[in-house]
């Protein structure tokens, strides 16, 4: 009986030592699953992070990965406060081996978050720091795209186009179809900024086809609404009708309010062009939601092309002044001494 007790005790101890290993493996699987959905369905990513993972049970590298994934998914879905919490954690531990290994990817995410938060100077500084680090060609594509977006937001259109074409050349050589789709969509936006509807149409078609093939839902939505916008301006109403329903379904499935507002403006103008009268309640809703759009550039396009057709008076916000970002953790990025 004594031997039986010893054997039972050893068996229980084996279970005790195996449990943490099993938990680590399960957490790693869930993190990889969350990472898998980043591009195609970032909302699903956040659901996995919140519902299935306990930060207290993660190893240090897993903890950092959780915050990296959370930063990207939250920024992609415009949950900037949530992303900011993870960014502060990541930049507060800049000497950890896992951080150093991933610093280019982290710096790009920080730069995107700063840009979306209207800290343009700090965003550009972050991208420049990232480009100084050892990086792959794919990472350089992303950093160049990010710098081009800042140039466009500051209305430096020529510089933006040069940067986009530079990134497009690398992406094509590497056969990175997802990057090509993103870049062509952004080139379409630049063409739309400059009133070149034919060129914008061609770029958005390429972008839409690329995002569809890659299964990238956010990119699919962006290029789809942009193409609907151009179809409307070109009075290609048959093409508009064919594309609207699938894009509207995608927008309804993704809780991204700015995209819903953008589509609401485009489709309300389409209905007006088809002879439907826009009632007062809808007009008030359009005006109210105009000010909830995040991009000044998009607001400018809507004011110029859509509000004028609907005879609605909206005011374009003043250009965002050069805000200064002063969080202590940003000193690490400014020094850029890795």
Coordinates of C-alpha atoms in Angstrom, one line a residue:
X1 CA 0.0 0.0 0.0
X2 CA 2.9 2.3 0.8
X3 CA 4.3 1.8 -2.8
X4 CA 0.9 2.4 -4.2
X5 CA 0.7 5.8 -2.3
X6 CA 4.2 6.7 -3.6
X7 CA 3.2 5.9 -7.2
X8 CA -0.1 7.9 -6.8
X9 CA 1.8 10.9 -5.4
X10 CA 4.3 10.8 -8.3
X11 CA 1.4 10.7 -10.8
X12 CA -0.3 13.7 -9.2
X13 CA 3.0 15.6 -9.2
X14 CA 3.5 14.8 -12.9
X15 CA 0.0 16.3 -13.6
X16 CA 1.0 19.4 -11.5
X17 CA 4.1 20.0 -13.6
X18 CA 2.4 19.3 -16.9
X19 CA -0.4 21.8 -16.3
X20 CA 1.7 25.0 -16.7
X21 CA 3.2 23.6 -19.9
X22 CA -0.2 22.8 -21.3
X23 CA -1.5 26.2 -20.4
X24 CA 1.5 27.9 -22.1
X25 CA 0.8 25.8 -25.2
X26 CA -2.9 26.7 -25.2
X27 CA -2.1 30.4 -24.7
X28 CA 0.4 30.3 -27.6
X29 CA -2.2 28.7 -29.8
X30 CA -4.8 31.4 -28.9
X31 CA -2.3 34.2 -29.5
X32 CA -1.5 32.8 -33.0
X33 CA -5.2 32.5 -33.7
X34 CA -5.7 36.1 -32.7
X35 CA -2.8 37.1 -34.9
X36 CA -4.2 35.2 -37.8
X37 CA -7.4 37.4 -37.8
X38 CA -5.5 40.7 -37.6
X39 CA -5.9 41.6 -41.3
X40 CA -9.1 39.9 -42.2
X41 CA -11.2 40.4 -39.0
X42 CA -9.6 42.6 -36.2
X43 CA -12.8 42.5 -34.2
X44 CA -12.4 38.7 -34.0
X45 CA -8.8 39.3 -32.8
X46 CA -9.9 41.5 -30.0
X47 CA -12.6 39.0 -29.0
X48 CA -10.0 36.3 -28.7
X49 CA -7.7 38.5 -26.6
X50 CA -10.5 39.5 -24.2
X51 CA -12.5 36.3 -23.9
X52 CA -9.9 33.6 -24.0
X53 CA -6.6 34.9 -22.6
X54 CA -5.7 35.9 -19.1
X55 CA -2.7 38.2 -19.0
X56 CA -1.7 36.9 -15.6
X57 CA -1.2 33.4 -17.0
X58 CA 1.1 34.5 -19.9
X59 CA 4.8 34.2 -20.1
X60 CA 6.8 37.4 -20.6
X61 CA 7.2 36.9 -24.4
X62 CA 3.5 36.0 -24.6
X63 CA 2.6 39.1 -22.6
X64 CA 4.5 41.3 -25.1
X65 CA 2.9 39.5 -28.0
X66 CA -0.5 40.1 -26.5
X67 CA 0.1 43.8 -26.4
X68 CA 1.5 43.9 -29.9
X69 CA -1.6 42.1 -31.3
X70 CA -3.9 44.3 -29.2
X71 CA -2.1 47.5 -30.4
X72 CA -2.6 46.6 -34.1
X73 CA -6.1 45.3 -33.8
X74 CA -7.2 48.3 -31.7
X75 CA -5.6 50.8 -34.0
X76 CA -7.1 49.2 -37.0
X77 CA -10.6 49.5 -35.5
X78 CA -9.9 53.1 -34.2
X79 CA -10.0 52.1 -30.6
X80 CA -7.0 54.4 -29.9
X81 CA -7.3 54.7 -26.2
X82 CA -7.1 50.9 -25.9
X83 CA -4.1 50.8 -28.2
X84 CA -2.4 53.5 -26.3
X85 CA -2.4 51.4 -23.1
X86 CA -0.6 48.6 -24.9
X87 CA 1.9 51.0 -26.6
X88 CA 2.8 52.4 -23.2
X89 CA 3.5 48.9 -21.9
X90 CA 5.6 48.0 -24.9
X91 CA 7.7 51.1 -24.9
X92 CA 8.2 50.9 -21.1
X93 CA 10.2 47.7 -21.6
X94 CA 12.5 48.5 -24.6
X95 CA 15.5 46.4 -23.5
X96 CA 13.8 43.1 -23.3
X97 CA 15.1 40.6 -25.9
X98 CA 11.6 39.9 -27.3
X99 CA 11.0 43.7 -27.7
X100 CA 14.4 44.1 -29.4
X101 CA 13.6 41.3 -31.8
X102 CA 10.3 42.9 -32.8
X103 CA 11.2 46.6 -32.5
X104 CA 10.7 47.4 -36.2
X105 CA 7.1 46.0 -36.1
X106 CA 6.4 47.7 -32.8
X107 CA 7.8 51.1 -34.0
X108 CA 5.6 51.0 -37.1
X109 CA 2.5 50.3 -35.0
X110 CA 3.5 53.2 -32.7
X111 CA 3.9 55.5 -35.7
X112 CA 0.5 54.5 -37.1
X113 CA -1.1 55.1 -33.7
X114 CA 0.6 58.6 -33.4
X115 CA -0.6 59.4 -36.9
X116 CA -4.2 58.4 -36.2
X117 CA -3.9 60.5 -33.0
X118 CA -2.8 63.5 -35.2
X119 CA 0.8 63.6 -33.9
X120 CA 2.2 63.8 -37.4
X121 CA 5.7 65.0 -36.5
X122 CA 6.2 62.3 -33.9
X123 CA 4.7 59.7 -36.3
X124 CA 7.2 60.6 -39.0
X125 CA 10.1 60.5 -36.4
X126 CA 9.0 57.0 -35.4
X127 CA 9.0 55.7 -38.9
X128 CA 12.4 57.2 -39.5
X129 CA 13.7 55.5 -36.4
X130 CA 12.2 52.2 -37.6
X131 CA 14.0 52.6 -41.0
X132 CA 17.3 52.9 -39.2
X133 CA 16.8 49.4 -37.7
X134 CA 17.7 46.2 -39.4
X135 CA 14.6 45.4 -41.4
X136 CA 13.3 43.2 -44.2
X137 CA 12.0 44.4 -47.6
X138 CA 8.5 43.7 -46.5
X139 CA 8.9 45.9 -43.4
X140 CA 10.4 48.7 -45.5
X141 CA 7.3 48.5 -47.7
X142 CA 5.0 49.1 -44.7
X143 CA 7.2 51.9 -43.3
X144 CA 7.2 53.7 -46.7
X145 CA 3.5 53.4 -47.0
X146 CA 3.1 54.8 -43.5
X147 CA 5.3 57.8 -44.4
X148 CA 3.3 58.4 -47.6
X149 CA 0.0 58.4 -45.6
X150 CA 1.4 61.2 -43.4
X151 CA 2.5 63.2 -46.5
X152 CA -1.0 62.9 -47.9
X153 CA -2.6 63.9 -44.6
X154 CA -0.4 67.0 -44.7
X155 CA -1.4 67.6 -48.3
X156 CA 2.1 67.0 -49.6
X157 CA 0.7 65.1 -52.6
X158 CA 3.8 64.9 -54.8
X159 CA 5.9 63.4 -52.0
X160 CA 3.1 61.0 -51.1
X161 CA 2.8 59.7 -54.6
X162 CA 6.6 59.3 -54.9
X163 CA 6.7 57.2 -51.7
X164 CA 3.7 55.1 -52.8
X165 CA 5.3 54.3 -56.1
X166 CA 8.5 53.4 -54.4
X167 CA 6.7 51.0 -52.1
X168 CA 4.7 49.6 -55.0
X169 CA 7.8 48.8 -56.9
X170 CA 9.2 46.8 -54.0
X171 CA 5.9 45.1 -53.4
X172 CA 5.6 44.0 -57.1
X173 CA 9.1 42.6 -57.1
X174 CA 8.4 40.6 -54.0
X175 CA 4.9 39.6 -55.3
X176 CA 3.3 40.9 -52.1
X177 CA -0.3 41.0 -53.4
X178 CA -1.8 42.4 -50.2
X179 CA 0.7 45.3 -50.1
X180 CA 0.0 46.0 -53.8
X181 CA -3.7 46.2 -53.1
X182 CA -3.2 48.6 -50.2
X183 CA -0.9 50.8 -52.2
X184 CA -3.1 51.0 -55.2
X185 CA -6.0 52.0 -53.0
X186 CA -4.0 54.8 -51.6
X187 CA -2.9 55.9 -55.0
X188 CA -6.6 56.0 -56.0
X189 CA -7.2 58.3 -53.0
X190 CA -4.5 60.6 -54.3
X191 CA -6.0 60.6 -57.8
X192 CA -9.4 61.4 -56.2
X193 CA -7.8 64.3 -54.2
X194 CA -6.5 65.7 -57.5
X195 CA -9.8 65.2 -59.4
X196 CA -8.6 62.5 -61.7
X197 CA -11.6 60.2 -61.6
X198 CA -10.5 57.9 -64.4
X199 CA -7.2 57.1 -62.7
X200 CA -8.9 56.8 -59.3
X201 CA -11.4 54.3 -60.8
X202 CA -8.6 52.1 -62.2
X203 CA -6.6 52.1 -59.0
X204 CA -9.6 51.3 -56.8
X205 CA -10.6 48.4 -59.1
X206 CA -7.2 46.9 -58.8
X207 CA -7.2 47.4 -55.0
X208 CA -10.7 45.9 -54.6
X209 CA -9.7 42.8 -56.6
X210 CA -6.5 42.4 -54.6
X211 CA -8.2 42.7 -51.3
X212 CA -11.0 40.3 -52.3
X213 CA -8.4 37.6 -53.3
X214 CA -6.5 38.1 -50.1
X215 CA -9.6 38.0 -47.9
X216 CA -8.6 41.3 -46.3
X217 CA -12.0 42.6 -45.0
X218 CA -10.9 46.1 -43.9
X219 CA -9.1 46.7 -47.2
X220 CA -12.0 45.2 -49.1
X221 CA -14.4 47.7 -47.4
X222 CA -12.1 50.7 -48.0
X223 CA -11.5 50.2 -51.6
X224 CA -15.1 49.1 -52.1
X225 CA -16.6 52.4 -50.7
X226 CA -14.0 54.4 -52.5
X227 CA -15.0 52.7 -55.8
X228 CA -18.6 53.4 -55.1
X229 CA -17.8 57.0 -54.6
X230 CA -16.1 57.2 -58.0
X231 CA -18.9 55.3 -59.7
X232 CA -21.3 57.9 -58.3
X233 CA -19.2 60.8 -59.5
X234 CA -18.9 59.3 -62.9
X235 CA -22.6 58.4 -63.0
X236 CA -21.8 54.7 -63.6
X237 CA -25.0 53.7 -61.8
X238 CA -25.2 50.1 -63.1
X239 CA -21.7 49.4 -61.7
X240 CA -22.8 51.2 -58.5
X241 CA -25.8 49.0 -58.1
X242 CA -23.8 45.8 -58.6
X243 CA -21.2 46.7 -56.0
X244 CA -23.3 48.3 -53.3
X245 CA -25.0 45.3 -51.7
X246 CA -21.9 43.2 -51.0
X247 CA -20.0 46.2 -49.7
X248 CA -22.9 47.3 -47.5
X249 CA -23.1 43.8 -46.0
X250 CA -19.4 43.9 -45.1
X251 CA -19.8 47.3 -43.5
X252 CA -22.8 46.1 -41.5
X253 CA -20.7 43.1 -40.3
X254 CA -17.8 45.3 -39.1
X255 CA -18.5 47.7 -36.2
X256 CA -16.5 50.5 -37.7
X257 CA -18.6 53.7 -37.4
X258 CA -16.6 55.9 -39.7
X259 CA -17.0 53.4 -42.5
X260 CA -20.7 53.3 -42.0
X261 CA -20.9 57.1 -42.1
X262 CA -18.8 57.2 -45.2
X263 CA -21.1 54.7 -46.9
X264 CA -24.2 56.5 -45.7
X265 CA -23.1 59.7 -47.3
X266 CA -22.2 58.0 -50.6
X267 CA -25.5 56.0 -50.8
X268 CA -27.7 59.0 -49.7
X269 CA -26.2 61.0 -52.6
X270 CA -26.7 58.0 -54.9
X271 CA -30.4 57.9 -53.9
X272 CA -30.7 61.7 -54.5
X273 CA -29.1 61.2 -58.0
X274 CA -31.8 58.6 -58.7
X275 CA -34.5 61.1 -57.9
X276 CA -35.3 60.1 -54.3
X277 CA -36.1 63.1 -52.1
X278 CA -33.8 63.4 -49.0
X279 CA -36.0 64.3 -46.0
X280 CA -35.1 66.7 -43.3
X281 CA -34.3 64.0 -40.7
X282 CA -31.8 62.4 -43.1
X283 CA -30.2 65.7 -43.9
X284 CA -29.7 66.4 -40.2
X285 CA -28.3 63.0 -39.7
X286 CA -25.8 63.4 -42.6
X287 CA -24.7 66.8 -41.2
X288 CA -24.3 65.4 -37.7
X289 CA -22.4 62.4 -38.8
X290 CA -20.1 64.4 -41.1
X291 CA -18.4 65.7 -38.0
X292 CA -17.8 62.2 -36.7
X293 CA -15.6 61.2 -39.6
X294 CA -12.0 60.8 -38.5
X295 CA -10.2 62.0 -41.6
X296 CA -10.0 65.7 -42.7
X297 CA -9.1 64.5 -46.2
X298 CA -12.3 62.4 -46.5
X299 CA -14.4 65.3 -45.1
X300 CA -12.9 67.6 -47.8
X301 CA -13.9 65.1 -50.5
X302 CA -17.4 64.7 -49.1
X303 CA -17.9 68.4 -48.8
X304 CA -16.7 69.0 -52.3
X305 CA -18.5 66.2 -54.1
X306 CA -21.4 65.1 -52.0
X307 CA -22.6 67.8 -49.7
X308 CA -22.6 70.3 -52.6
X309 CA -24.9 67.9 -54.6
X310 CA -27.3 67.5 -51.7
X311 CA -27.2 71.3 -51.0
X312 CA -26.0 70.7 -47.4
X313 CA -23.9 73.1 -45.6
X314 CA -21.0 71.5 -43.7
X315 CA -17.8 73.1 -42.4
X316 CA -14.5 71.6 -43.0
X317 CA -12.5 71.6 -39.7
X318 CA -9.3 73.6 -39.5
X319 CA -6.1 71.8 -40.2
X320 CA -4.8 70.1 -37.1
X321 CA -2.0 72.1 -35.6
X322 CA 1.3 70.4 -34.9
X323 CA 0.5 68.8 -31.6
X324 CA 3.4 67.8 -29.4
X325 CA 3.5 64.3 -27.9
X326 CA 5.2 64.4 -24.5
X327 CA 4.7 61.0 -22.9
X328 CA 7.9 59.9 -21.1
X329 CA 8.0 56.6 -22.9
X330 CA 8.4 58.4 -26.3
X331 CA 11.9 59.6 -25.2
X332 CA 13.1 56.0 -26.1
X333 CA 11.9 56.5 -29.7
X334 CA 13.3 60.0 -30.0
X335 CA 16.7 58.8 -28.9
X336 CA 16.5 55.8 -31.3
X337 CA 19.7 54.2 -29.9
X338 CA 19.0 50.5 -30.1

